[in-house]
Short mmCIF file of C-alpha atoms in Angstrom, two decimals:
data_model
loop_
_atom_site.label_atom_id
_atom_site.label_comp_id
_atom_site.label_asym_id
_atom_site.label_seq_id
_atom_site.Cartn_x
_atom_site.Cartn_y
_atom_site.Cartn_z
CA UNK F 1 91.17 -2.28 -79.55
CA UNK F 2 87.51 -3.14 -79.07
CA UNK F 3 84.90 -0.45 -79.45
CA UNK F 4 81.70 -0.97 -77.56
CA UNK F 5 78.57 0.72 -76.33
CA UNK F 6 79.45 0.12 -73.28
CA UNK F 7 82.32 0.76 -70.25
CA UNK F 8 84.18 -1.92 -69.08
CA UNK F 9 85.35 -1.51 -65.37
CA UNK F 10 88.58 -2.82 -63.92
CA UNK F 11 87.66 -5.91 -61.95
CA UNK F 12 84.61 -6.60 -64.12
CA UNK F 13 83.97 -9.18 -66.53
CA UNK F 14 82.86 -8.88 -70.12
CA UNK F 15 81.12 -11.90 -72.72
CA UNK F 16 81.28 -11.22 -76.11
CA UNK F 17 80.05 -12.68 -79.24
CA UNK F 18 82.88 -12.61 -82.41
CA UNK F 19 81.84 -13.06 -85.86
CA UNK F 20 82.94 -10.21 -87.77
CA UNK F 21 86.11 -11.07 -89.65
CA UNK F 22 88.12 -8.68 -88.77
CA UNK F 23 87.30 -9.53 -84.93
CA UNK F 24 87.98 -12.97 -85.77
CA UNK F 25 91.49 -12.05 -86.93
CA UNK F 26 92.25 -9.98 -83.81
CA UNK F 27 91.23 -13.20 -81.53
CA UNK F 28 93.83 -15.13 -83.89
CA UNK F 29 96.48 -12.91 -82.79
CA UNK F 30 95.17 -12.66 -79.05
CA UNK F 31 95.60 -16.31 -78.94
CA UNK F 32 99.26 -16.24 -79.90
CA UNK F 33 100.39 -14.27 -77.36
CA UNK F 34 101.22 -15.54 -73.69
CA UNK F 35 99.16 -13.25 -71.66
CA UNK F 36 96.30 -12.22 -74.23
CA UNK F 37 94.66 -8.80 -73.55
CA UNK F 38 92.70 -5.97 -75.22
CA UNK F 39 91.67 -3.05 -74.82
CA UNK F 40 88.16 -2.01 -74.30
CA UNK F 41 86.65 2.21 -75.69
CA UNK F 42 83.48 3.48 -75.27
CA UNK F 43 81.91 3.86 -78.54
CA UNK F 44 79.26 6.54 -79.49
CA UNK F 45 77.14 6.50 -82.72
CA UNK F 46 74.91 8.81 -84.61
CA UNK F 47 74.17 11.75 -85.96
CA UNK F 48 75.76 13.79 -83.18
CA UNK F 49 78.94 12.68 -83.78
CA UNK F 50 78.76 13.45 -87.69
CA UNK F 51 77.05 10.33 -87.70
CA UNK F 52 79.78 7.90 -87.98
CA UNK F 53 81.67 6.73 -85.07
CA UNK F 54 83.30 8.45 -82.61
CA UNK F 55 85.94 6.12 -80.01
CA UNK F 56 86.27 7.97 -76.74
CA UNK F 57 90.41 7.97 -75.58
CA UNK F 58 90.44 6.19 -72.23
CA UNK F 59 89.34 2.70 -71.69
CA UNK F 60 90.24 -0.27 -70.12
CA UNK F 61 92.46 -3.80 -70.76
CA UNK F 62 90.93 -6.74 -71.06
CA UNK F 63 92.55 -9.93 -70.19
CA UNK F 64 91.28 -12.68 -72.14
CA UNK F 65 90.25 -15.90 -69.83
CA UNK F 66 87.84 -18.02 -71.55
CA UNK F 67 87.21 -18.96 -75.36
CA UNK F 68 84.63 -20.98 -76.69
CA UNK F 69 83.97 -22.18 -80.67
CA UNK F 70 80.42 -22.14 -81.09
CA UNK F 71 78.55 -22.69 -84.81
CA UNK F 72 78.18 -19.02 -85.70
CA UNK F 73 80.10 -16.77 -83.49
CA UNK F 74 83.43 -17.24 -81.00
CA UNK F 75 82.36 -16.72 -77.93
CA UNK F 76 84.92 -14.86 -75.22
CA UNK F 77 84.92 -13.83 -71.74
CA UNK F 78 87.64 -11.31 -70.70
CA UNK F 79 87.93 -9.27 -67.47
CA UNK F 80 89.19 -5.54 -66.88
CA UNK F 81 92.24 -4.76 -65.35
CA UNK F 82 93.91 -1.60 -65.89
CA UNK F 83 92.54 1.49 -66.93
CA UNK F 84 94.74 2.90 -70.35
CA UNK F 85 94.80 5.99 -72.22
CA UNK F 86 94.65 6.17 -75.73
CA UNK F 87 97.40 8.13 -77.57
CA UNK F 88 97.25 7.63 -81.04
CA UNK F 89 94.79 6.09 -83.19
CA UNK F 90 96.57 3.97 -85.73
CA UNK F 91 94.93 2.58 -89.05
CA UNK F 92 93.03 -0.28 -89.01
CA UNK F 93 94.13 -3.29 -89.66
CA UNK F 94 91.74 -4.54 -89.95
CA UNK F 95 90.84 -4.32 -86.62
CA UNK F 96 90.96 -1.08 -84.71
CA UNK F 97 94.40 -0.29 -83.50
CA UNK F 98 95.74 1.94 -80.67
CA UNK F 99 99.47 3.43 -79.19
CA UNK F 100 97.99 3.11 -75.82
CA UNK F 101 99.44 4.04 -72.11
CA UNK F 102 98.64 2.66 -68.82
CA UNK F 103 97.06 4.66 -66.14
CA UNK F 104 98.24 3.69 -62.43
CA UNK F 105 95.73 2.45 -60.50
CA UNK F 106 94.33 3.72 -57.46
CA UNK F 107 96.12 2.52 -53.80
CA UNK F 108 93.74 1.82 -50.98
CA UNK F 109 94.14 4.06 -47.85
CA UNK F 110 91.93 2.66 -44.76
CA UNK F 111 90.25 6.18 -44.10
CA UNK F 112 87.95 5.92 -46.58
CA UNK F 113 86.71 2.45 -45.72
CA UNK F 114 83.53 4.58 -43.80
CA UNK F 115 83.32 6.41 -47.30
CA UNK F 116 83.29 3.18 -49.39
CA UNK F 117 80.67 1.42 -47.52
CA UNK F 118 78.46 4.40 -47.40
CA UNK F 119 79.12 4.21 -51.02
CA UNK F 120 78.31 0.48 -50.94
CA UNK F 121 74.78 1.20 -49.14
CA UNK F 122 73.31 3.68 -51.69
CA UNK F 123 74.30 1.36 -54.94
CA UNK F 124 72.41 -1.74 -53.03
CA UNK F 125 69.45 0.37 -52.25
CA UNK F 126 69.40 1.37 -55.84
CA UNK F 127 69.20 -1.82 -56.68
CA UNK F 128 66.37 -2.56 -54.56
CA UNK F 129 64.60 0.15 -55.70
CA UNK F 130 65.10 -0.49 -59.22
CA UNK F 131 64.03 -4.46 -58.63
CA UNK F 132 67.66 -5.60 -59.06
CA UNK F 133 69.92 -8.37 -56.59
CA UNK F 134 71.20 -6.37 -53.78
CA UNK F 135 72.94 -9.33 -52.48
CA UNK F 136 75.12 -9.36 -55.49
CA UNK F 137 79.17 -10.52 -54.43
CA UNK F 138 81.87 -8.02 -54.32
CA UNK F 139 85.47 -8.92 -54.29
CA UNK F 140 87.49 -9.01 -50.88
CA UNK F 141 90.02 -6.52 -52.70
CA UNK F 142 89.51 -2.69 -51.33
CA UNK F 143 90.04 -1.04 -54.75
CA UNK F 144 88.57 -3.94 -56.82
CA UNK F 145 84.98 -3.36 -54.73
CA UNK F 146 84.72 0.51 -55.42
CA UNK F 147 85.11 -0.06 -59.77
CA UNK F 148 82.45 -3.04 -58.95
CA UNK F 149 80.28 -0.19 -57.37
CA UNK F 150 81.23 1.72 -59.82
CA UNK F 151 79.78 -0.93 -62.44
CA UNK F 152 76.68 -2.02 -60.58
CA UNK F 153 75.47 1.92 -60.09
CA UNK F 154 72.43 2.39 -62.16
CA UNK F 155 74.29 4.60 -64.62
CA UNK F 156 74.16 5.20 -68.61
CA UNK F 157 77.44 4.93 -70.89
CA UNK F 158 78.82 8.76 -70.83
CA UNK F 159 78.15 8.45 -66.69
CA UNK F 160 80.08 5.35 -66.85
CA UNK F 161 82.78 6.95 -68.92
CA UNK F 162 83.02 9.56 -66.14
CA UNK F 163 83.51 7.35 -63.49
CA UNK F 164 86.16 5.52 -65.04
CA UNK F 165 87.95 8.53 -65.39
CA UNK F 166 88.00 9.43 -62.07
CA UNK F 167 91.43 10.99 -60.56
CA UNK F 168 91.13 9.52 -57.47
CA UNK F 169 89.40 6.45 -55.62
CA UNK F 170 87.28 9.41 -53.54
CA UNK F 171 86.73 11.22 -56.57
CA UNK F 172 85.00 7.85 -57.72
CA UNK F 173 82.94 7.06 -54.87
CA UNK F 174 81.45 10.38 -54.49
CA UNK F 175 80.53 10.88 -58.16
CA UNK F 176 78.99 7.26 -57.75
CA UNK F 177 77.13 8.43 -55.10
CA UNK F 178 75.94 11.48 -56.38
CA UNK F 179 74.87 9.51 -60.02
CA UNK F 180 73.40 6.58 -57.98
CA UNK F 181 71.56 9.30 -55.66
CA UNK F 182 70.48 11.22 -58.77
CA UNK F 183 68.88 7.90 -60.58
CA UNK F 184 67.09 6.44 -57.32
CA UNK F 185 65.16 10.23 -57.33
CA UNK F 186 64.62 10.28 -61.28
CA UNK F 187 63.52 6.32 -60.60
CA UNK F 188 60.92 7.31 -57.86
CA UNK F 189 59.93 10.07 -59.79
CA UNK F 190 59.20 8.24 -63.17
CA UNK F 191 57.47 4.92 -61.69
CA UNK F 192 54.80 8.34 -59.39
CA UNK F 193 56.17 7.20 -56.19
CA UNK F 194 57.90 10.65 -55.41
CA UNK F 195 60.45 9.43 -52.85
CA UNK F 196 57.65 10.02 -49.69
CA UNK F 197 56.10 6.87 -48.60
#
């Protein structure tokens, strides 16, 4: 298991920079194993949470695809695949440890192509907005593009979180919409444009 401040999105990639021991040690074991994955939590930390950590239960697997030995850190690019959820926490050792279970992922159904590409729209003109690449490539694969929009919608962490735990592929297009809808207005708002031109 790999903790982070961040989500990581099935179909997105992630680059991270080892150098704690006990990360070290879990990359050891990673690359012993044929097909070398991990899985990915979102992490929160502060005094809200008592102030130590606190590992959210659903994340996604990481499948390890590049690894590089630089002078102070091992540096590793993964990408998400399936979303899992996390059933028990096990002790660390030393590395954090999970009994994990895989959730299905979504099957594409053609009637909501109209609703994806809406969907598609709004997170490219919130990247406009925002001064970000619209032109950005998505993958060719249906389900694949709507966790990319998912990823590329100008969201924080616990938003993130949400959308990854969406029930359904239109469950996680509209709430993408509605978050990507609800940042362009805060964005136009904050930089005194107000949305009217």
């Amino acid at each position: 298991m790999f903790p982070l401040g961040s989500v990581l999105f099935p179909h997105m990639p992630l680059a991270l920079r080892l150098f704690e021991p006990r990360y070290l040690q879990m990359l050891a074991g990673l690359l012993e194993q044929p097909q070398p994955e991990f899985a990915v939590v979102l992490i929160e930390r502060g005094h809200e949470v008592g102030g130590g950590d606190h590992r959210f239960g659903l994340g996604t697997m990481a499948r390890l695809i590049e690894v590089e030995a630089r002078e102070e850190f091992m540096a590793i690019v993964a990408v998400g695949t399936s979303r899992v959820r996390v059933d028990a926490w096990l002790p660390d050792g030393p590395y954090p440890r999970a009994e994990v279970s895989e959730i299905e992922d979504f099957v594409w159904d053609e009637d909501l192509r109209d609703e994806r590409d809406a969907t598609e729209s709004l997170v490219r003109e919130a990247l406009i907005v925002m001064g970000g690449e619209p032109d950005v490539e998505l993958t060719d694969d249906p389900v694949g593009r709507c966790w990319q929009l998912a990823a590329l919608a100008p969201v924080g962490p616990l938003d993130a979180w949400r959308l990854l735990g969406s029930q359904s592929l239109e469950d996680l297009m509209g709430l993408t919409r509605q978050l990507t809808s609800d940042a362009i207005d805060t964005f136009r708002l904050d930089s005194g444009s107000g949305g009217f031109d």
